[in-house]
Coordinates of C-alpha atoms and ligand atoms in Angstrom, one line a residue:
M568 CA -5.4 -16.9 -15.7
D569 CA -5.8 -13.1 -15.4
K570 CA -3.1 -10.6 -14.6
F571 CA -3.1 -7.1 -13.4
I572 CA -0.9 -4.4 -15.0
I573 CA -0.3 -1.5 -12.7
R574 CA 1.5 1.7 -13.4
G575 CA 2.4 3.3 -10.1
G576 CA 2.9 6.8 -8.9
R577 CA -0.6 8.3 -9.0
P578 CA -2.3 9.4 -5.7
L579 CA -5.8 8.0 -5.3
H580 CA -8.6 10.5 -4.9
G581 CA -12.3 10.0 -4.7
E582 CA -14.7 7.5 -3.2
I583 CA -14.8 3.7 -3.1
T584 CA -17.9 1.8 -1.9
I585 CA -17.0 -1.0 0.4
G586 CA -19.0 -4.2 -0.2
G587 CA -20.5 -6.7 2.2
A588 CA -18.0 -8.6 4.4
K589 CA -16.7 -11.8 3.0
N590 CA -16.0 -13.2 6.4
A591 CA -19.5 -12.4 7.6
G592 CA -21.3 -13.4 4.4
L593 CA -19.9 -16.9 4.2
K594 CA -21.2 -17.8 7.7
L595 CA -24.5 -16.1 7.1
L596 CA -25.1 -18.3 4.0
V597 CA -24.3 -21.3 6.1
A598 CA -26.9 -20.1 8.7
G599 CA -29.5 -21.0 6.0
L600 CA -28.9 -24.6 6.9
L601 CA -30.4 -24.1 10.3
T602 CA -34.0 -23.5 9.1
S603 CA -36.5 -25.0 6.8
E604 CA -37.7 -21.5 5.9
R605 CA -35.9 -19.0 3.6
L606 CA -33.2 -16.7 4.8
V607 CA -32.8 -13.5 2.7
L608 CA -29.4 -11.8 2.8
T609 CA -28.7 -8.4 1.3
N610 CA -25.4 -6.6 0.7
V611 CA -23.9 -9.9 -0.5
P612 CA -20.4 -9.4 -2.1
H613 CA -19.9 -10.6 -5.6
I614 CA -16.7 -12.7 -5.0
A615 CA -15.5 -16.2 -5.8
D616 CA -15.7 -17.5 -2.2
I617 CA -19.4 -16.7 -2.0
A618 CA -19.9 -18.6 -5.3
T619 CA -18.0 -21.6 -3.7
M620 CA -20.2 -21.5 -0.6
R621 CA -23.3 -21.4 -2.8
A622 CA -22.0 -24.5 -4.6
L623 CA -21.6 -26.2 -1.2
L624 CA -25.2 -25.3 -0.2
T625 CA -26.4 -26.7 -3.5
Q626 CA -24.6 -29.9 -2.7
H627 CA -26.6 -30.1 0.5
G628 CA -29.9 -29.6 -1.4
L629 CA -30.4 -25.8 -0.8
S630 CA -30.5 -23.0 -3.3
A631 CA -29.1 -19.5 -2.9
E632 CA -30.8 -17.5 -5.6
A633 CA -30.6 -13.8 -6.5
V634 CA -33.9 -12.0 -5.8
N635 CA -35.4 -10.1 -8.7
G636 CA -32.1 -10.4 -10.6
D637 CA -30.2 -8.5 -7.9
K638 CA -27.0 -10.4 -7.3
T639 CA -26.4 -8.6 -3.9
T640 CA -29.6 -10.1 -2.5
L641 CA -29.7 -13.9 -2.1
S642 CA -32.6 -16.0 -0.8
V643 CA -31.2 -19.2 0.8
G644 CA -33.5 -22.2 1.5
G645 CA -34.7 -25.7 0.6
D646 CA -34.6 -29.2 2.0
I647 CA -31.3 -30.7 3.1
T648 CA -30.9 -33.7 0.9
S649 CA -27.2 -34.5 1.7
T650 CA -25.2 -34.0 4.8
E651 CA -21.9 -34.6 3.1
A652 CA -19.4 -31.8 2.3
P653 CA -17.0 -33.3 -0.3
Y654 CA -13.3 -32.8 -0.5
D655 CA -13.3 -31.0 -3.9
I656 CA -15.3 -28.0 -2.3
V657 CA -13.8 -28.1 1.2
S658 CA -10.2 -28.2 -0.1
K659 CA -11.0 -25.1 -2.2
M660 CA -12.3 -23.1 0.7
R661 CA -11.6 -23.8 4.4
A662 CA -14.7 -21.9 5.6
S663 CA -16.6 -24.9 4.3
I664 CA -15.9 -26.5 7.7
L665 CA -18.6 -24.2 9.1
V666 CA -21.4 -26.5 7.7
L667 CA -20.4 -29.1 10.2
G668 CA -22.1 -27.6 13.3
P669 CA -25.3 -26.6 11.6
L670 CA -25.7 -29.9 9.8
L671 CA -25.1 -31.8 13.0
A672 CA -27.6 -29.7 15.0
R673 CA -30.3 -29.9 12.4
C674 CA -29.9 -33.4 10.8
R675 CA -28.0 -35.1 13.7
E676 CA -25.2 -36.2 11.4
A677 CA -22.7 -34.8 9.0
R678 CA -19.7 -36.0 6.9
V679 CA -17.3 -33.2 6.1
S680 CA -14.0 -33.5 4.4
L681 CA -11.0 -32.4 6.5
P682 CA -9.7 -29.2 5.0
G683 CA -6.0 -30.0 5.2
G684 CA -3.2 -27.5 5.0
C685 CA -3.3 -24.2 3.1
A686 CA -0.9 -21.6 1.9
I687 CA -0.8 -19.6 5.2
G688 CA -0.3 -22.5 7.6
T689 CA -1.5 -25.9 8.9
R690 CA -4.8 -24.5 10.3
P691 CA -6.2 -27.5 12.2
V692 CA -9.9 -27.8 13.2
D693 CA -9.4 -29.5 16.5
L694 CA -11.2 -26.8 18.4
H695 CA -14.3 -27.1 16.2
L696 CA -14.3 -30.9 16.8
K697 CA -13.6 -30.8 20.6
G698 CA -16.3 -28.2 21.1
L699 CA -18.9 -30.3 19.2
E700 CA -17.9 -33.4 21.2
T701 CA -18.5 -31.4 24.4
L702 CA -22.1 -30.8 23.1
G703 CA -22.5 -34.6 22.8
A704 CA -21.4 -35.3 19.2
K705 CA -19.6 -38.6 18.5
I706 CA -16.8 -37.8 16.0
T707 CA -14.5 -40.2 14.1
L708 CA -12.0 -39.4 11.4
E709 CA -11.9 -41.8 8.5
N710 CA -10.5 -41.6 4.9
G711 CA -9.9 -37.9 5.2
Y712 CA -13.4 -37.2 6.4
I713 CA -14.9 -36.0 9.7
N714 CA -17.9 -38.3 10.5
A715 CA -20.1 -36.7 13.2
R716 CA -23.2 -38.0 14.8
A717 CA -25.6 -36.9 17.5
P718 CA -28.5 -39.4 17.3
N719 CA -30.3 -37.8 20.3
G720 CA -29.5 -34.2 19.3
L721 CA -26.8 -31.9 20.8
V722 CA -27.0 -30.9 24.5
G723 CA -25.9 -27.5 25.8
E724 CA -22.6 -27.4 27.8
R725 CA -19.8 -25.0 28.9
I726 CA -17.1 -24.9 26.3
V727 CA -13.8 -23.2 27.2
L728 CA -11.8 -22.4 24.0
P729 CA -8.0 -22.5 24.6
F730 CA -7.7 -20.0 21.8
A731 CA -10.3 -17.5 20.6
S732 CA -10.7 -19.1 17.2
V733 CA -13.1 -17.3 14.9
G734 CA -14.3 -20.4 13.0
A735 CA -14.7 -22.6 16.1
T736 CA -16.7 -19.9 17.9
E737 CA -19.0 -19.6 14.8
N738 CA -19.4 -23.3 14.3
L739 CA -20.3 -23.9 18.0
M740 CA -22.6 -20.8 18.2
M741 CA -24.6 -22.0 15.2
A742 CA -24.8 -25.6 16.4
A743 CA -25.8 -24.5 19.9
T744 CA -28.9 -22.6 18.6
L745 CA -30.7 -25.9 18.2
A746 CA -29.1 -27.8 21.2
K747 CA -31.1 -28.7 24.3
G748 CA -30.5 -26.2 27.1
R749 CA -27.8 -23.6 27.5
T750 CA -24.4 -23.5 25.9
E751 CA -21.7 -21.1 27.2
I752 CA -18.6 -20.4 25.0
V753 CA -15.8 -19.0 27.1
N754 CA -12.8 -17.2 25.5
A755 CA -15.0 -16.8 22.4
A756 CA -13.7 -14.8 19.4
R757 CA -14.9 -11.2 19.6
E758 CA -14.7 -10.1 15.9
P759 CA -17.5 -7.8 14.6
E760 CA -18.5 -10.6 12.2
M761 CA -19.5 -12.7 15.3
V762 CA -22.0 -10.0 16.3
D763 CA -23.4 -9.8 12.7
L764 CA -23.9 -13.6 12.7
A765 CA -25.5 -13.6 16.2
N766 CA -27.8 -10.7 15.1
C767 CA -29.0 -12.7 12.1
L768 CA -29.4 -15.9 14.1
N769 CA -31.4 -14.0 16.7
A770 CA -33.6 -12.6 14.0
M771 CA -34.2 -16.2 13.0
G772 CA -35.4 -17.0 16.5
A773 CA -32.2 -18.0 18.3
K774 CA -31.4 -16.9 21.8
I775 CA -27.9 -15.6 21.9
T776 CA -26.4 -13.1 24.2
G777 CA -22.8 -11.8 24.7
A778 CA -21.7 -12.0 21.0
G779 CA -18.8 -9.6 20.6
S780 CA -17.6 -10.4 24.1
G781 CA -15.4 -13.3 25.2
H782 CA -18.4 -15.0 26.8
I783 CA -21.3 -16.0 24.6
M784 CA -24.5 -17.7 25.9
I785 CA -26.9 -19.6 23.8
D786 CA -30.2 -21.0 24.9
G787 CA -31.2 -23.7 22.5
V788 CA -34.6 -23.5 20.7
E789 CA -36.7 -26.2 18.9
A790 CA -36.4 -24.6 15.5
L791 CA -35.3 -21.4 13.7
H792 CA -37.4 -19.6 11.2
G793 CA -36.7 -17.4 8.1
A794 CA -35.5 -13.8 8.3
Q795 CA -34.0 -11.0 6.3
H796 CA -30.5 -9.7 7.2
R797 CA -28.1 -7.1 5.8
I798 CA -24.4 -8.3 5.8
M799 CA -22.1 -5.8 7.5
S800 CA -19.6 -3.9 5.5
D801 CA -16.2 -5.5 5.0
R802 CA -13.7 -4.0 7.5
I803 CA -10.8 -5.7 5.8
E804 CA -11.7 -4.4 2.4
C805 CA -12.0 -1.0 3.9
G806 CA -8.6 -1.2 5.6
T807 CA -7.0 -2.5 2.4
Y808 CA -8.2 0.5 0.3
A809 CA -7.1 2.8 3.2
C810 CA -3.5 1.4 2.8
A811 CA -3.8 2.2 -1.0
A812 CA -4.8 5.8 -0.2
A813 CA -2.0 6.1 2.4
I814 CA 0.8 4.8 0.3
T815 CA 0.0 7.0 -2.7
G816 CA -0.4 10.1 -0.6
G817 CA -4.0 10.3 -1.6
D818 CA -7.4 11.1 -0.1
L819 CA -10.2 8.6 -0.2
R820 CA -13.7 8.4 1.2
L821 CA -14.5 4.7 1.9
I822 CA -18.3 4.5 1.8
G823 CA -19.6 2.1 4.5
G824 CA -16.3 2.0 6.3
Q825 CA -16.5 2.1 10.1
I826 CA -13.7 3.3 12.3
E827 CA -15.1 1.4 15.3
H828 CA -14.4 -1.9 13.5
L829 CA -10.8 -1.0 12.7
G830 CA -9.6 0.5 16.1
A831 CA -6.1 -1.1 16.1
V832 CA -5.6 -0.5 12.4
V833 CA -6.6 3.2 12.8
R834 CA -4.1 3.6 15.7
A835 CA -1.4 2.1 13.5
F836 CA -2.3 4.5 10.6
E837 CA -2.2 7.5 12.9
E838 CA 1.2 6.5 14.3
A839 CA 2.4 6.1 10.7
G840 CA 1.3 9.7 9.9
V841 CA -2.0 8.9 8.1
E842 CA -5.1 10.8 9.0
V843 CA -8.3 8.7 9.4
T844 CA -11.7 10.2 10.3
Q845 CA -15.3 9.1 10.3
E846 CA -17.5 11.3 8.1
G847 CA -21.0 10.2 8.3
D848 CA -21.3 6.7 6.7
A849 CA -17.7 7.0 5.2
M850 CA -14.2 6.5 6.6
R851 CA -11.9 9.2 5.2
V852 CA -8.2 8.4 4.8
R853 CA -5.6 10.9 3.7
R854 CA -1.9 11.5 3.9
T855 CA -0.1 14.7 3.3
G856 CA 3.1 14.3 5.4
A857 CA 5.8 11.6 5.5
L858 CA 5.1 8.0 6.4
R859 CA 6.8 6.9 9.7
G860 CA 7.7 3.3 10.7
V861 CA 5.5 1.5 13.2
D862 CA 5.7 -1.7 15.2
I863 CA 2.7 -4.0 14.9
M864 CA 1.7 -7.4 16.3
T865 CA -1.3 -9.3 14.9
E866 CA -3.7 -10.5 17.6
P867 CA -7.3 -11.7 17.8
Y868 CA -9.9 -8.9 17.7
P869 CA -9.7 -6.2 19.0
G870 CA -6.0 -6.5 18.3
F871 CA -4.4 -5.7 14.9
P872 CA -6.0 -8.2 12.4
T873 CA -3.8 -10.7 10.6
D874 CA -5.9 -10.1 7.5
M875 CA -4.4 -6.5 7.4
Q876 CA -0.8 -7.6 8.0
A877 CA 0.4 -8.0 4.4
Q878 CA -1.2 -4.7 3.2
F879 CA 0.3 -2.8 6.1
M880 CA 3.7 -4.3 5.4
A881 CA 3.6 -2.9 1.8
L882 CA 2.8 0.5 3.3
L883 CA 5.6 0.4 5.8
S884 CA 8.1 -0.6 3.2
V885 CA 8.3 3.0 2.1
A886 CA 8.0 4.6 5.6
E887 CA 10.9 6.5 7.3
G888 CA 12.9 4.4 9.7
A889 CA 12.4 0.8 10.6
S890 CA 9.2 -1.2 11.5
M891 CA 8.7 -4.6 13.0
I892 CA 5.6 -6.7 12.2
T893 CA 5.1 -9.8 14.4
E894 CA 2.5 -12.4 13.1
T895 CA 1.0 -14.4 16.0
I896 CA -2.0 -15.9 14.3
F897 CA -0.7 -17.9 11.3
E898 CA 2.7 -19.5 11.1
N899 CA 3.4 -19.0 7.4
R900 CA 2.0 -15.6 6.5
F901 CA 5.0 -13.8 5.1
M902 CA 4.9 -15.1 1.6
H903 CA 4.6 -11.6 0.2
V904 CA 8.0 -10.7 1.6
P905 CA 10.2 -12.0 -1.2
E906 CA 7.8 -10.4 -3.8
L907 CA 7.9 -7.0 -2.0
N908 CA 11.7 -7.3 -1.9
R909 CA 11.8 -7.9 -5.7
M910 CA 10.1 -4.5 -5.9
G911 CA 12.9 -2.9 -3.9
A912 CA 11.7 -3.3 -0.3
R913 CA 14.1 -4.2 2.4
I914 CA 12.4 -6.7 4.6
N915 CA 14.0 -9.5 6.6
V916 CA 12.0 -12.3 8.3
H917 CA 13.2 -13.7 11.6
G918 CA 10.8 -16.4 12.8
S919 CA 7.4 -14.8 13.3
S920 CA 8.7 -11.3 13.0
A921 CA 9.6 -9.2 9.9
I922 CA 11.9 -6.2 10.1
I923 CA 11.1 -3.6 7.5
R924 CA 13.7 -0.9 6.7
G925 CA 11.9 1.8 4.9
V926 CA 13.2 2.7 1.3
H927 CA 12.7 5.9 -0.6
G928 CA 10.8 4.2 -3.5
L929 CA 9.7 0.9 -4.9
S930 CA 10.2 -0.2 -8.5
G931 CA 7.6 -2.1 -10.6
A932 CA 8.4 -5.7 -11.3
P933 CA 6.6 -8.9 -12.4
V934 CA 5.3 -10.5 -9.1
M935 CA 3.1 -13.4 -8.1
A936 CA 0.0 -13.5 -5.9
T937 CA 0.2 -16.3 -3.2
D938 CA -2.9 -15.7 -1.1
L939 CA -5.8 -13.3 -0.9
R940 CA -4.3 -10.6 1.3
A941 CA -0.7 -11.1 0.1
S942 CA -2.0 -10.4 -3.4
F943 CA -3.4 -7.0 -2.4
S944 CA -0.2 -6.0 -0.7
L945 CA 1.5 -6.3 -4.1
I946 CA -1.1 -4.1 -5.7
I947 CA -0.6 -1.5 -2.9
A948 CA 3.2 -1.7 -3.6
G949 CA 2.6 -1.5 -7.3
L950 CA 0.4 1.7 -6.9
A951 CA 3.3 3.5 -5.3
A952 CA 6.1 2.0 -7.4
H953 CA 7.9 3.6 -10.3
G954 CA 7.2 1.9 -13.5
E955 CA 5.1 -1.2 -14.3
T956 CA 4.1 -4.0 -12.0
I957 CA 2.6 -7.2 -13.5
L958 CA 0.7 -9.2 -10.9
S959 CA -0.1 -12.8 -12.0
R960 CA -2.4 -15.4 -10.3
V961 CA -5.1 -12.8 -9.7
Y962 CA -7.6 -15.5 -9.0
H963 CA -6.3 -15.4 -5.4
L964 CA -7.6 -11.8 -5.2
D965 CA -10.9 -12.6 -6.9
R966 CA -11.8 -14.9 -4.0
G967 CA -12.3 -12.0 -1.7
Y968 CA -12.2 -8.6 -3.4
E969 CA -14.9 -7.4 -5.8
A970 CA -14.2 -5.3 -8.8
V971 CA -10.7 -4.3 -7.6
E972 CA -9.6 -2.7 -10.9
R973 CA -12.8 -0.8 -11.4
K974 CA -12.8 0.6 -7.8
L975 CA -9.1 1.6 -8.0
A976 CA -9.3 3.0 -11.6
A977 CA -12.3 5.2 -10.6
C978 CA -10.0 6.9 -8.1
G979 CA -7.2 7.6 -10.5
A980 CA -5.1 4.4 -10.5
A981 CA -3.6 3.1 -13.7
I982 CA -4.6 -0.6 -13.4
E983 CA -5.9 -3.0 -16.0
R984 CA -6.8 -6.7 -16.0
V985 CA -5.5 -8.7 -18.9
K986 CA -6.2 -12.3 -19.9
D987 CA -3.2 -14.5 -20.1
Ligands
UD1_199 C1 -10.9 -16.6 10.1 C2 -11.0 -15.7 8.9 C3 -9.6 -15.4 8.4 C4 -8.8 -14.7 9.5 C5 -8.8 -15.5 10.7 C6 -8.2 -14.9 11.9 C7 -13.0 -16.5 7.7 C8 -13.6 -17.2 6.6 N1 -11.7 -16.5 7.8 O1 -10.3 -17.8 9.8 O2 -9.7 -14.5 7.3 O3 -7.5 -14.6 9.0 O4 -10.2 -15.8 11.1 O5 -8.8 -13.6 12.2 O6 -13.7 -15.9 8.5 N2 -6.8 -23.0 15.1 C9 -6.5 -24.2 15.7 N3 -7.5 -25.1 15.8 C10 -8.8 -24.9 15.4 C11 -9.1 -23.6 14.8 C12 -8.0 -22.7 14.7 O7 -5.3 -24.4 16.1 O8 -9.6 -25.7 15.6 C13 -5.7 -22.0 14.9 C14 -5.4 -21.8 13.4 O9 -4.5 -22.7 12.9 C15 -4.8 -20.4 13.4 C16 -5.6 -19.7 14.5 O10 -6.1 -20.7 15.4 O11 -3.5 -20.4 13.7 C17 -6.7 -18.8 14.1 O12 -7.7 -19.5 13.4 P1 -9.2 -19.0 13.4 O13 -9.4 -17.9 14.3 O14 -10.0 -20.3 13.6 O15 -9.3 -18.5 11.9 P2 -10.4 -19.0 10.8 O16 -11.7 -19.1 11.4 O17 -9.8 -20.2 10.1

């Protein structure tokens, strides 16, 4: 298992290129199940979760191959030879549940392992299943697996989601592209990744309108065809490096970063005393004055993203005054708190809220990564801390961030990866 050794106290200056979005790329790979032709994706991030999704597609009979040796371009296609998504892959990565809708729509049956719990909460999939049942699927749960069948194909219907779930909206949107008639998804998730997925599906011949709003309409078609699509840039990776720039009092240009995808995060940065501007194709982040405490609540898009909560908490741990962060999306997403406190932060958790009392400085310590975003919050803290921080269990980070140490070191950070 790899570790990171970080020596803090150096402001970050320079440029970082933001990669393709993990949370868009995973679903776009899955979209390859909806056609017998090849789907070519560009700007694919080189991260472990994408490798896991490729393994799952291989299990279904598809291939996802690099084009001309370029790992950022994948050609997805082939015949579906198995409609089963086994436990060993689904338990590794929850996004695997997204094959359920496409397999059911295309092959009229699917057997997908239930994902079970994960580090940041129980995360049920009831909304995915209820929505597919509304489209006519017969679903039973047996031996830890979801067995879904639609012998006569799915039929369009009106689905009202009680919560704007990202995954459920995507699963249902993909399934509905091949259903008979019109599907409406009401209270749909509005994340920019939804728009990216809909754009790709439409390029494949789907008829989707309203993606990005809370009301999506899909007119089913007989078949989808191949297409080429560029994966949007990763707004969470961008926001994460912005926190690193801000905590070190640095100045970074984040190439590919788009302020319009980070509205609530940019507002929080500005309130905290961090300057964020769009300069052509780059988002520039700099801080010259003091950091101020801010109150934040995570919400579905366009609210403040839960995937930025841990990183922002690290930033606020050294801000003047007190801050409060309330987590409304996941019930157990404060696992970074005890680790940040070991580095000298003063954070108390009360139910779903954390009170952060700003301290003058953090001190390096051995800390442990617990999940993807929590891991990066410890790097952010380590970049500002006096002395050495040793972050273990870096594999959590490798799931979703590409070349972290290379990107940070190029901007002046003292960070190295060591093998255990
Ligand atoms: C996606 C993102 C994840 C992000 C999250 C919220 C991917 C691969 N992952 O996860 O990074 O943190 O959106 O922005 O894109 N829920 C139910 N029943 C369901 C589905 C969800 O109760 O059937 C609950 C979950 O337990 C959770 C909340 O709804 O508390 C949000 O989940 P959801 O929006 O579905 O997130 P994911 O798609 O899992």
